[in-house]
Tab-separated table of C-alpha atoms and ligand atoms in Angstrom:
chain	number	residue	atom	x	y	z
A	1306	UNK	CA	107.594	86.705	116.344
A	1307	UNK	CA	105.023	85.844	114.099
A	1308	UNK	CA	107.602	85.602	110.904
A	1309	UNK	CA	109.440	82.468	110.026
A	1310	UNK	CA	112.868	83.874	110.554
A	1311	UNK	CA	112.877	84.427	114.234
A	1312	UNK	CA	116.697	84.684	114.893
A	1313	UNK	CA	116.798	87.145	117.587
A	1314	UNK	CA	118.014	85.177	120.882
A	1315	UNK	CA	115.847	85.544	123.722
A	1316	UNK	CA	117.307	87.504	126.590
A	1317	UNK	CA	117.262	85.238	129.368
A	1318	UNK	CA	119.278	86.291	132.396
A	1319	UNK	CA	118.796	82.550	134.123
A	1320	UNK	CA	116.137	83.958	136.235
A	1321	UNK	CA	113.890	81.114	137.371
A	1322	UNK	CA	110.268	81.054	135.684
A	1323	UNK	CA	107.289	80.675	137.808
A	1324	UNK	CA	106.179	76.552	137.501
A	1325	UNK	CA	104.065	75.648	134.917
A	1326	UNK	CA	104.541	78.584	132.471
A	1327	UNK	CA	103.443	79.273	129.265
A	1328	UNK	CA	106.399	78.938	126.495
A	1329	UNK	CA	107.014	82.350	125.377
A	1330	UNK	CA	110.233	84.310	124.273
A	1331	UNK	CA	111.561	88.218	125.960
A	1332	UNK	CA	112.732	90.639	123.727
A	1333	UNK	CA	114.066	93.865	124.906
A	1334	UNK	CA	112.882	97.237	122.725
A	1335	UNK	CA	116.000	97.421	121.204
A	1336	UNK	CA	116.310	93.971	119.791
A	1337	UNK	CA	112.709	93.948	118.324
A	1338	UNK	CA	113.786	97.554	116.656
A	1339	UNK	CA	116.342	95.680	114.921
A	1340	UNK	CA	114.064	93.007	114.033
A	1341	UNK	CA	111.444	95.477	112.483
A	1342	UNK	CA	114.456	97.153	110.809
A	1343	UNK	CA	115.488	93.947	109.131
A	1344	UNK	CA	111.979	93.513	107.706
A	1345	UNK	CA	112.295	96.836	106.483
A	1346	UNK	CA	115.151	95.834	104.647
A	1347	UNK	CA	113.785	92.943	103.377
A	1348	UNK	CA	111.085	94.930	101.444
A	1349	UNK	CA	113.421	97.260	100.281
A	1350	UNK	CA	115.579	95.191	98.897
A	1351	UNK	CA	112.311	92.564	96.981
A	1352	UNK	CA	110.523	95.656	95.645
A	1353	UNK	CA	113.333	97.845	94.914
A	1354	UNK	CA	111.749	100.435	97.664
A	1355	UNK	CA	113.095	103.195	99.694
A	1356	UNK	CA	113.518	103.203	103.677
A	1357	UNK	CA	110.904	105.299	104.915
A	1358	UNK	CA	108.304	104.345	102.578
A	1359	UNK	CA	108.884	100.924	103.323
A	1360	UNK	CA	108.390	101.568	106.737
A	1361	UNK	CA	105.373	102.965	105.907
A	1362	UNK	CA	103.957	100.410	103.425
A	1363	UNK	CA	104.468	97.829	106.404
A	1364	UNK	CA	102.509	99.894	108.672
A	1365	UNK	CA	100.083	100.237	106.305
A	1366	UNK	CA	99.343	96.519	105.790
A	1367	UNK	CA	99.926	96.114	109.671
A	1368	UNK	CA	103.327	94.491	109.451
A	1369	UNK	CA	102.395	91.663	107.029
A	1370	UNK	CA	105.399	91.778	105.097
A	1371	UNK	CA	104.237	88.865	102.638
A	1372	UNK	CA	100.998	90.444	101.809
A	1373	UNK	CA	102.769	93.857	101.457
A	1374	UNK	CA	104.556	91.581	98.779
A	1375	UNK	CA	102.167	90.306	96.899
A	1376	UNK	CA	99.357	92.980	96.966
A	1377	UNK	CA	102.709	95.596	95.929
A	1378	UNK	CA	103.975	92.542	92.481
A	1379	UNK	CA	100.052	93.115	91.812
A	1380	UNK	CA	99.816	96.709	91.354
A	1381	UNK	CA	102.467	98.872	93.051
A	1382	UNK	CA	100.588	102.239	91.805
A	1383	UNK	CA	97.366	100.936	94.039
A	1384	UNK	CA	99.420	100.403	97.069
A	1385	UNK	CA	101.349	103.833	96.659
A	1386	UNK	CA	98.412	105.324	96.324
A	1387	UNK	CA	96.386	103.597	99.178
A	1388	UNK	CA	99.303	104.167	101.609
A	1389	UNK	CA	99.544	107.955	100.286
A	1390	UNK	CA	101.996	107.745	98.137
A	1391	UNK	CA	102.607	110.706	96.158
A	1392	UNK	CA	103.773	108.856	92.797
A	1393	UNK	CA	105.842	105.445	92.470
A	1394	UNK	CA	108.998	105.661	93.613
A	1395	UNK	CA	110.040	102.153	91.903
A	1396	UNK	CA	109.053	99.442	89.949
A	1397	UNK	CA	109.060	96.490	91.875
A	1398	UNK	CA	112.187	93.733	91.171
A	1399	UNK	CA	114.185	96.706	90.114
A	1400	UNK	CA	117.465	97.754	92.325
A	1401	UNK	CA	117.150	99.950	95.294
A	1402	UNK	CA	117.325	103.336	92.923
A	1403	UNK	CA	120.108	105.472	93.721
A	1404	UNK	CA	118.942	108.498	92.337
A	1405	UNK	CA	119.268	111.595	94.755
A	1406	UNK	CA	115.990	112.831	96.057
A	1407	UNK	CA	115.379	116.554	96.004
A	1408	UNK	CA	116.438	118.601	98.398
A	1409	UNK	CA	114.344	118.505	101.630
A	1410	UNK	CA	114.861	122.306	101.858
A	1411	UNK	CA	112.772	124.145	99.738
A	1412	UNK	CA	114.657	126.244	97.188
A	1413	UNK	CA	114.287	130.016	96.903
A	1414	UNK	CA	115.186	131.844	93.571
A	1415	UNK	CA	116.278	134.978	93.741
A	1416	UNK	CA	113.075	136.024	92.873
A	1417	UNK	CA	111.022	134.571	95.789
A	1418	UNK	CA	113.091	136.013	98.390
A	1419	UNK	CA	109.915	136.046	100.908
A	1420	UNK	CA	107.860	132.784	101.318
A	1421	UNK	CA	104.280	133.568	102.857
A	1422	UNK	CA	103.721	130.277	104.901
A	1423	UNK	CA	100.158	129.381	104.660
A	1424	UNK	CA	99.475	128.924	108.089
A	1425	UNK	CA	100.644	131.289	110.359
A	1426	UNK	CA	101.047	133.829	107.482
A	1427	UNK	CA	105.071	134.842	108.663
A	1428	UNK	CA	107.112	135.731	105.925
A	1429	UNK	CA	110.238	133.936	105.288
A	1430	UNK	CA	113.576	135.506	104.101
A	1431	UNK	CA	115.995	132.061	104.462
A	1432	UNK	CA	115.561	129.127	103.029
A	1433	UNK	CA	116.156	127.476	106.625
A	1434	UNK	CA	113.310	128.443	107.874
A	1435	UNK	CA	111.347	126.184	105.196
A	1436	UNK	CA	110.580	122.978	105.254
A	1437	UNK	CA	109.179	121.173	102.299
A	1438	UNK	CA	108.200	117.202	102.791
A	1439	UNK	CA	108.655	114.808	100.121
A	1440	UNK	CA	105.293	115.328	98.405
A	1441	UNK	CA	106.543	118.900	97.926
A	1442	UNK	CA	103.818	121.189	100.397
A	1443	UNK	CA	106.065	123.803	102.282
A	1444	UNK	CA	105.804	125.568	105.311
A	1445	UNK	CA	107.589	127.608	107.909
A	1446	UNK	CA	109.776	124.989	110.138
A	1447	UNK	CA	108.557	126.325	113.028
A	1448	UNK	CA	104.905	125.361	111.737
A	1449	UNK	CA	106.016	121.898	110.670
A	1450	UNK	CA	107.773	121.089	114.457
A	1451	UNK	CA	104.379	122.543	116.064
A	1452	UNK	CA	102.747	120.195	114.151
A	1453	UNK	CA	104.727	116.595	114.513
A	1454	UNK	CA	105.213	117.661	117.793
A	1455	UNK	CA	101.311	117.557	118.713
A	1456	UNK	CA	100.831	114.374	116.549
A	1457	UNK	CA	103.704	112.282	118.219
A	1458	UNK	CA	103.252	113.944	121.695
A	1459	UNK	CA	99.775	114.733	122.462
A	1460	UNK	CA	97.959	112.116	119.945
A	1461	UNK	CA	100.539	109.467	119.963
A	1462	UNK	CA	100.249	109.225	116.711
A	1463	UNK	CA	103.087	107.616	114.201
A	1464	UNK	CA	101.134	107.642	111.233
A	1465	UNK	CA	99.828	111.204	110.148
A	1466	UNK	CA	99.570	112.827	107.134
A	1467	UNK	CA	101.078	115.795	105.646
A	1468	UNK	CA	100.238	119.268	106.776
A	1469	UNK	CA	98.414	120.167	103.494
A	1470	UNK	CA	94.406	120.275	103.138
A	1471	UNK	CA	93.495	116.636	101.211
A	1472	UNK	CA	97.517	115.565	100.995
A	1473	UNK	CA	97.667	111.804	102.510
A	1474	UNK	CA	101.023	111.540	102.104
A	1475	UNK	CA	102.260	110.232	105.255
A	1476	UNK	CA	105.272	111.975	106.911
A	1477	UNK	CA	108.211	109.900	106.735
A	1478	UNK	CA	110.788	109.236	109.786
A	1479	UNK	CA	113.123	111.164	108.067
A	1480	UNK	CA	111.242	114.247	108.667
A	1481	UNK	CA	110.701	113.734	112.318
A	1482	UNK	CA	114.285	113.061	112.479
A	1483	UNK	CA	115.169	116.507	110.956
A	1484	UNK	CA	112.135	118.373	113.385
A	1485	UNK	CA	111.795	117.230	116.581
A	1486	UNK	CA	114.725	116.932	119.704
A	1487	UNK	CA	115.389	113.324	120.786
A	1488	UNK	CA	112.523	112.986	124.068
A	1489	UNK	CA	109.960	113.044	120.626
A	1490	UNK	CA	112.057	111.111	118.211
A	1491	UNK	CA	112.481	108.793	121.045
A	1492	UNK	CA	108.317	108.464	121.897
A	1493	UNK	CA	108.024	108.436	117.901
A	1494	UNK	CA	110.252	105.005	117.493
A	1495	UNK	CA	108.020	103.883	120.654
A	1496	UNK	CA	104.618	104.287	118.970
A	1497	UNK	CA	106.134	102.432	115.709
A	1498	UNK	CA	106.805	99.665	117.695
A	1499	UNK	CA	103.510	99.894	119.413
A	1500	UNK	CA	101.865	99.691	116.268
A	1501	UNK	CA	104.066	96.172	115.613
A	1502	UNK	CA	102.809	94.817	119.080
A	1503	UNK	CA	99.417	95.703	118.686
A	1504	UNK	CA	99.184	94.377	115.053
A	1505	UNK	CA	100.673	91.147	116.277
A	1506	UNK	CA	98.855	88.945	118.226
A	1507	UNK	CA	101.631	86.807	119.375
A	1508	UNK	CA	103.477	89.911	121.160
A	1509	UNK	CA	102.829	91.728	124.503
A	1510	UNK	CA	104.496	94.385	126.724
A	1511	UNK	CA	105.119	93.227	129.960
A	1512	UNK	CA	102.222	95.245	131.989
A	1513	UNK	CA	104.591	95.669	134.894
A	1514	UNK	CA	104.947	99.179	135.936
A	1515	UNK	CA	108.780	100.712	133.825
A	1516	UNK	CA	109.230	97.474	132.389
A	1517	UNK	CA	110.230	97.655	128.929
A	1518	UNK	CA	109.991	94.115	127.836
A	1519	UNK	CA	107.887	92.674	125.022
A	1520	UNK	CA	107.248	89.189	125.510
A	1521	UNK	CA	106.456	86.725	122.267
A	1522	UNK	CA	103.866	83.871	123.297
A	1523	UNK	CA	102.232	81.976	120.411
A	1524	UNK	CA	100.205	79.539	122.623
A	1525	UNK	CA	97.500	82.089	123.613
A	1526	UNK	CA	94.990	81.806	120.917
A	1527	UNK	CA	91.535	83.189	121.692
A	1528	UNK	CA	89.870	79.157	121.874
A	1529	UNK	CA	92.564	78.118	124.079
A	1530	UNK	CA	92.638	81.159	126.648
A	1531	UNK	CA	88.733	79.619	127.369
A	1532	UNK	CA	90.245	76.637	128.946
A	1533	UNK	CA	93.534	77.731	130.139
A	1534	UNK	CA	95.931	80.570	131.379
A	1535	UNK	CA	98.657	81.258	129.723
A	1536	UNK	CA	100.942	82.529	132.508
A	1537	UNK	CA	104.119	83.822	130.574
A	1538	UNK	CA	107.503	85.931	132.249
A	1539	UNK	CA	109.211	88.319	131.032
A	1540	UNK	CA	113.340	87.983	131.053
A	1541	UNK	CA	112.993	90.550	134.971
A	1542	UNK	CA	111.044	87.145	135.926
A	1543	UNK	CA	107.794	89.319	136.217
A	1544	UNK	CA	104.931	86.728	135.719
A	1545	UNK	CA	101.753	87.694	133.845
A	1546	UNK	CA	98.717	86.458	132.006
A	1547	UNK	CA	99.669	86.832	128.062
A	1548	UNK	CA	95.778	86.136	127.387
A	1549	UNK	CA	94.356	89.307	129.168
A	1550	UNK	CA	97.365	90.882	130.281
A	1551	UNK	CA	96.680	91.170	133.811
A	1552	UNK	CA	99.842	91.572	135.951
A	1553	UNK	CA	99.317	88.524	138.137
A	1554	UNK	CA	99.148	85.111	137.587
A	1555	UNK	CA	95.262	84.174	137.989
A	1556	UNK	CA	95.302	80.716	137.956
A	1557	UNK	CA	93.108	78.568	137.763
A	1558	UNK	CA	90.831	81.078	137.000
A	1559	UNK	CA	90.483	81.845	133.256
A	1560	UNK	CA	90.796	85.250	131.970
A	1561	UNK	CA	87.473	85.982	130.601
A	1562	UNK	CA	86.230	84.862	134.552
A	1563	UNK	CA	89.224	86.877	135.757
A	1564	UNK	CA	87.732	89.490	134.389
A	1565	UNK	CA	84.468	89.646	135.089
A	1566	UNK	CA	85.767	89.303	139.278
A	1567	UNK	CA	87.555	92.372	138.271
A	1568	UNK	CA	84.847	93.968	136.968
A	1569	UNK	CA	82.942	92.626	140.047
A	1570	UNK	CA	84.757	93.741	142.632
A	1571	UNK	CA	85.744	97.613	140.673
A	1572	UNK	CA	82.031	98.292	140.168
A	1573	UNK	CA	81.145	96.816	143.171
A	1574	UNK	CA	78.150	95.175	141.419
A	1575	UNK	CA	77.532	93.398	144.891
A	1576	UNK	CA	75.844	96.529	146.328
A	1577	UNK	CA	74.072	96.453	143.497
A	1578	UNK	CA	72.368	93.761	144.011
A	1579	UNK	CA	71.608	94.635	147.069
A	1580	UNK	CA	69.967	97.689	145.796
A	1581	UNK	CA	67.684	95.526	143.546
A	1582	UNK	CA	67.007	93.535	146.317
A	1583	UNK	CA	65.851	96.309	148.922
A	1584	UNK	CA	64.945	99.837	147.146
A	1585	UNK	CA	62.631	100.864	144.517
A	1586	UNK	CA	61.879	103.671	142.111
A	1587	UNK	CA	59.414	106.020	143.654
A	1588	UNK	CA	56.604	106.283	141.139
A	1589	UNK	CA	56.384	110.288	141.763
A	1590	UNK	CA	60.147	110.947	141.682
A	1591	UNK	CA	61.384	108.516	140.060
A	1592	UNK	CA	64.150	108.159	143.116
A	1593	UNK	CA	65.166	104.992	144.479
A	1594	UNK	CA	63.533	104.626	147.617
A	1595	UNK	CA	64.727	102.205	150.683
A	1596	UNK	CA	62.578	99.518	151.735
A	1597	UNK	CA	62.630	99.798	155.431
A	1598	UNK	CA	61.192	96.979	157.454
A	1599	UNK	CA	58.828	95.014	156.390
A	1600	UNK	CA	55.626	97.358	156.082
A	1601	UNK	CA	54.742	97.497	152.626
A	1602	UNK	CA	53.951	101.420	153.225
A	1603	UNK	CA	56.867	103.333	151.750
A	1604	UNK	CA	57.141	107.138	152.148
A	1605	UNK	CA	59.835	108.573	149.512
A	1606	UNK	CA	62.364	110.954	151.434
A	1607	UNK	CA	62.985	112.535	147.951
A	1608	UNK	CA	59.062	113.906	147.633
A	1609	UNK	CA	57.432	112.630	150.788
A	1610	UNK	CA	55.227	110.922	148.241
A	1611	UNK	CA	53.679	107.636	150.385
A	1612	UNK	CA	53.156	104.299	148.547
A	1613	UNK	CA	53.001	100.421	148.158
A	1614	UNK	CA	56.068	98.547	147.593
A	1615	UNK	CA	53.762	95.862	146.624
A	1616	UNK	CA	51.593	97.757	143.687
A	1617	UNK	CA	53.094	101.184	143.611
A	1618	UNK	CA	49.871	102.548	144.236
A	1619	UNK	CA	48.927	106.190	146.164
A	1620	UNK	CA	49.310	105.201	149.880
A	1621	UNK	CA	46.517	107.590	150.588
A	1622	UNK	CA	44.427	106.110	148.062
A	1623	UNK	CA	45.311	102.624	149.024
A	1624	UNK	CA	45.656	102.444	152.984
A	1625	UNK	CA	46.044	99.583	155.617
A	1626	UNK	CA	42.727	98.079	154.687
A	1627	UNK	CA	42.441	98.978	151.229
A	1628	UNK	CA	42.893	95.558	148.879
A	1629	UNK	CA	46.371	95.530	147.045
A	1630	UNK	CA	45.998	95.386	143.683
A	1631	UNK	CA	49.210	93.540	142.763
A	1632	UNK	CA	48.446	91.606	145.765
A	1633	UNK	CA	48.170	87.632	145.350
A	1634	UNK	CA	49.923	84.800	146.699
A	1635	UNK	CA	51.983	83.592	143.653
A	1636	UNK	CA	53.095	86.861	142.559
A	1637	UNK	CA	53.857	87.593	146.317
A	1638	UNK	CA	56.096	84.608	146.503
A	1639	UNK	CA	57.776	85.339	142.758
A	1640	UNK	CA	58.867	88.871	144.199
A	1641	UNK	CA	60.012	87.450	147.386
A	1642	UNK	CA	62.155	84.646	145.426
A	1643	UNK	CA	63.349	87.229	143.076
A	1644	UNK	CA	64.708	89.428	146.061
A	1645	UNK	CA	65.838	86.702	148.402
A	1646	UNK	CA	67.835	85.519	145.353
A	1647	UNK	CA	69.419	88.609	145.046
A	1648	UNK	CA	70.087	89.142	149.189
A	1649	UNK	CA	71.528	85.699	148.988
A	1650	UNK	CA	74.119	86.704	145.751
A	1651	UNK	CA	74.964	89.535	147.371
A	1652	UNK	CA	75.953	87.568	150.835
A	1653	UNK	CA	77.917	84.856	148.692
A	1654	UNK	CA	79.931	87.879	146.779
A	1655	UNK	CA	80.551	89.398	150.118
A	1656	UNK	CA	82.127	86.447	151.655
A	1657	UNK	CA	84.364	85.449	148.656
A	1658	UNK	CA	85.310	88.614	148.009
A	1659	UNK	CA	86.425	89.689	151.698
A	1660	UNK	CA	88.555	86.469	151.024
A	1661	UNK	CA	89.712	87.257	148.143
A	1662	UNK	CA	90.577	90.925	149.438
A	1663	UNK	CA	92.384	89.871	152.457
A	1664	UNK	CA	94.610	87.693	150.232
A	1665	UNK	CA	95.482	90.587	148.588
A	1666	UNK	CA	96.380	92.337	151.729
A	1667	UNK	CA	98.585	88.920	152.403
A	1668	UNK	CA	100.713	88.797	149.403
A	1669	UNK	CA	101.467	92.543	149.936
A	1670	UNK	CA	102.581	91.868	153.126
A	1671	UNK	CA	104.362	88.623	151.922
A	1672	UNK	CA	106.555	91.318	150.129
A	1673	UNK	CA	107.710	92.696	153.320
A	1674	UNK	CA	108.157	89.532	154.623
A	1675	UNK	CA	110.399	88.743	151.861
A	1676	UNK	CA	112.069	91.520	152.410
A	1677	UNK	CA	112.584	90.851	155.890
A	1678	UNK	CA	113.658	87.552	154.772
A	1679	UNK	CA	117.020	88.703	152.990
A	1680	UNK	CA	118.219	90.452	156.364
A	1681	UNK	CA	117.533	86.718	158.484
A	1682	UNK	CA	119.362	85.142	155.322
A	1683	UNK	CA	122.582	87.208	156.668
A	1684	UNK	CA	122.367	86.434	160.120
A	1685	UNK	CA	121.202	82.695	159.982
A	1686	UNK	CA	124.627	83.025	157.863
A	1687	UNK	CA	126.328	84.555	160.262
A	1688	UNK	CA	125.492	82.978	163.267
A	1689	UNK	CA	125.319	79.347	161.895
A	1690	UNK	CA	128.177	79.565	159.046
A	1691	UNK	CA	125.335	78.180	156.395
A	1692	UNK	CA	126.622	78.977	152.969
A	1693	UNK	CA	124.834	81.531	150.952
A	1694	UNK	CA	123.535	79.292	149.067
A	1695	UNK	CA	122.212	76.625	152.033
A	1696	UNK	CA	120.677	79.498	153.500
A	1697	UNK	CA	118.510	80.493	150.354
A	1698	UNK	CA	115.720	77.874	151.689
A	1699	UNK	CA	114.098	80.969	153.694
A	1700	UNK	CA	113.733	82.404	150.232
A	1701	UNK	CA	112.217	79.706	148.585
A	1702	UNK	CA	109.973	78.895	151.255
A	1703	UNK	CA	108.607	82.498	151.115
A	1704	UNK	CA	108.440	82.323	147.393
A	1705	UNK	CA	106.226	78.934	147.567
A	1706	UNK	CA	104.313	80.937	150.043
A	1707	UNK	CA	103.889	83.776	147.588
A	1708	UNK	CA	102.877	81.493	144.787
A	1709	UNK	CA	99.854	79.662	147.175
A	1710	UNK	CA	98.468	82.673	148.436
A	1711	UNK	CA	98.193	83.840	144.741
A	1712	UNK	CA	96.484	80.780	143.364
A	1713	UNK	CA	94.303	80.718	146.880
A	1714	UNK	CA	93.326	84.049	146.335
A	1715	UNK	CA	91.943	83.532	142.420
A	1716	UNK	CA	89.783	80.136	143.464
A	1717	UNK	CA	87.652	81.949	145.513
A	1718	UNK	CA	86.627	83.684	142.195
A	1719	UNK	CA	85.642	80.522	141.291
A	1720	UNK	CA	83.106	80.591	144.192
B	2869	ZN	ZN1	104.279	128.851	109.585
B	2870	ZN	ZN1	101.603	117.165	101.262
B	2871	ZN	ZN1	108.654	92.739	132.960
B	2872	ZN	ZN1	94.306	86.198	131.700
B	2873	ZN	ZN1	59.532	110.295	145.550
B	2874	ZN	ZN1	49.606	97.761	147.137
């Protein structure tokens, strides 16, 4: 994905692919975790670095390994201390160093038999209920789980500094490891592999709902995703649009259009227009007001305030007889136009997108009818002695049906 060693086979369970889709490759969690884990290798082994600050130097430079490389064989103190680093741990080309790291517990002489933590002020008779990080700030545990707890849980964060006023050392994996029970650990290894997905623009998660898969397209650059869809499927055969990640296939509209009908039909932006087209902002109130009719004489239910639509003048002032100011034939007709124009988007919008609504409403009761399909399967079986397999046609015919109605539906966007 993205890297030129890209040995990981693709899960592919022999599901069929929807016709005409993008190339692209499924990786489960799992198998990208091992991926990420043999990059992490990689740099530990080239600049002589340990795990978890490897892990956190690639996170750093957003998973670009090489420039990792290069920028650390400039100046490793730089990149230590950009990432956080509280001193070099190695000189780069040097062997992973074996050299035991200090205890992660903080020790007490006998003489500091009661630690003060500095935030929640308990004292602290054992050394277990310490916890010192590798940059060497200590507090209570209990302080320390509070606080990768609310990170990893509540700001989905996998990259967060050290407890400590002004310390940017980032805590390591190893200490969420040693603090939190597995549900965290297990959201913590999540949002490092978000971070990998998100930095790479070549990998997406499949937006179906409790699918896990991360699918690796490379054909969906920003140029070509004006002029075509990139409909990709993860290995559960769940088609989607790798360029805007909508969870259909939109064809043959293209995502930035898909988008905007989206946007369309959520904000409802046809009303809209039909509100510029028919109401106005009393000039007392400042309420829209309904045009209703065609007299020009509006009275605003907001303030009872009576006026011209034409000139927004005082209706009292200005009267049946009285001459409208704004009144002349050209910019008579120019309103008119510029209203009609909008009445007649509005109408347009309307019919494509009851269309494109009751399409909807069709493919979800295609589902059922798929559904229904698998029971007539078993008796067409039954009664006729079709094989299994002869039988399947039902199936297929309902999944050609399922595929038109989809690519119906997103042409009337194009409307
Ligand atoms: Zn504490
Ligand atoms: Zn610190
Ligand atoms: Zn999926
Ligand atoms: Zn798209
Ligand atoms: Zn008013
Ligand atoms: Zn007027």
């Amino acid at each position: 994905f993205g890297s030129e060693d890209e040995d990981v086979e693709p899960v592919d369970k022999g599901k069929k692919k929807s016709e005409g889709a993008t190339a692209c490759q499924s990786y489960t969690p799992a198998q990208l975790e091992a991926e990420t884990a043999k990059e992490i290798r990689e740099v530990c082994a080239i600049l002589g670095l340990q795990n978890p600050i490897a892990s956190i130097l690639l996170r750093h430079f957003r998973w670009n390994k090489e420039r990792l490389i290069d920028a650390y064989m400039e100046s490793p103190e730089q990149v230590l201390t950009s990432s956080g680093e509280p001193s070099p741990v190695a000189s780069p080309n040097s062997p992973t160093p074996n050299t035991p790291r200090p205890s992660k517990r903080a020790r007490l002489t006998p003489e500091e038999v009661v630690f003060m933590c500095p935030i929640c002020c308990d004292d602290i008779k054992e050394e277990t209920g310490l916890f010192k990080e590798r940059c060497g700030h200590t507090f209570c545990t209990s302080c320390w789980k509070d606080y990768v707890i609310g990170k990893v849980k509540e700001e989905g964060q996998c990259d967060f500094t050290c407890m400590q006023d002004g310390c940017k050392t980032v805590v390591e994996e190893r200490t969420v490891k040693e603090l939190v029970d597995e549900p965290v650990l297990k959201r913590y290894q999540f949002l490092i592999l978000e971070s990998l997905i998100k930095s790479r623009s070549s990998l997406r998660f499949c937006p179906f709902p409790g699918c896990e898969q991360v699918v690796c397209c490379h054909n969906a650059t920003p140029s070509s995703i004006l002029v075509q869809v990139p409909t990709v499927a993860c290995s559960d055969a769940h088609t989607f649009c790798f360029g805007c990640g909508l969870d259909a296939d939109h064809r043959p509209v293209i995502c930035a259009l898909a988008k905007l009908w989206l946007k369309d039909a959520k904000d409802d932006s046809g009303s809209s227009s039909w509100i510029k087209a028919n109401t106005k902002i009393c000039p007392n109130c400042q309420n829209a007001t309904e045009k209703n009719g065609g007299c020009n004489r509006i009275h605003c239910r907001s303030c009872d305030f009576q006026w011209c639509w034409m000139c927004e003048k005082n209706w009292n002032v200005h009267g049946y007889n009285g001459t409208c100011n704004a009144y002349n034939e050209k910019s008579a007709s120019e309103t008119k136009d510029a209203q009609a124009m909008a009445a007649e988007k509005l109408e347009k919008w309307l019919f494509y997108y009851d269309r494109y609504n009751n399409h909807d409403l069709s493919a979800k009761l295609d589902k059922e009818l798929y559904e229904r399909t698998e029971q007539k399967i078993k008796e067409v079986q039954e009664a006729s002695g079709l094989s299994w397999i002869q039988a399947r046609f039902m199936q297929d015919a309902v999944d050609e049906l399922t595929r038109c109605r989809i690519t119906l539906k997103w042409s009337y966007a194009m409307g």
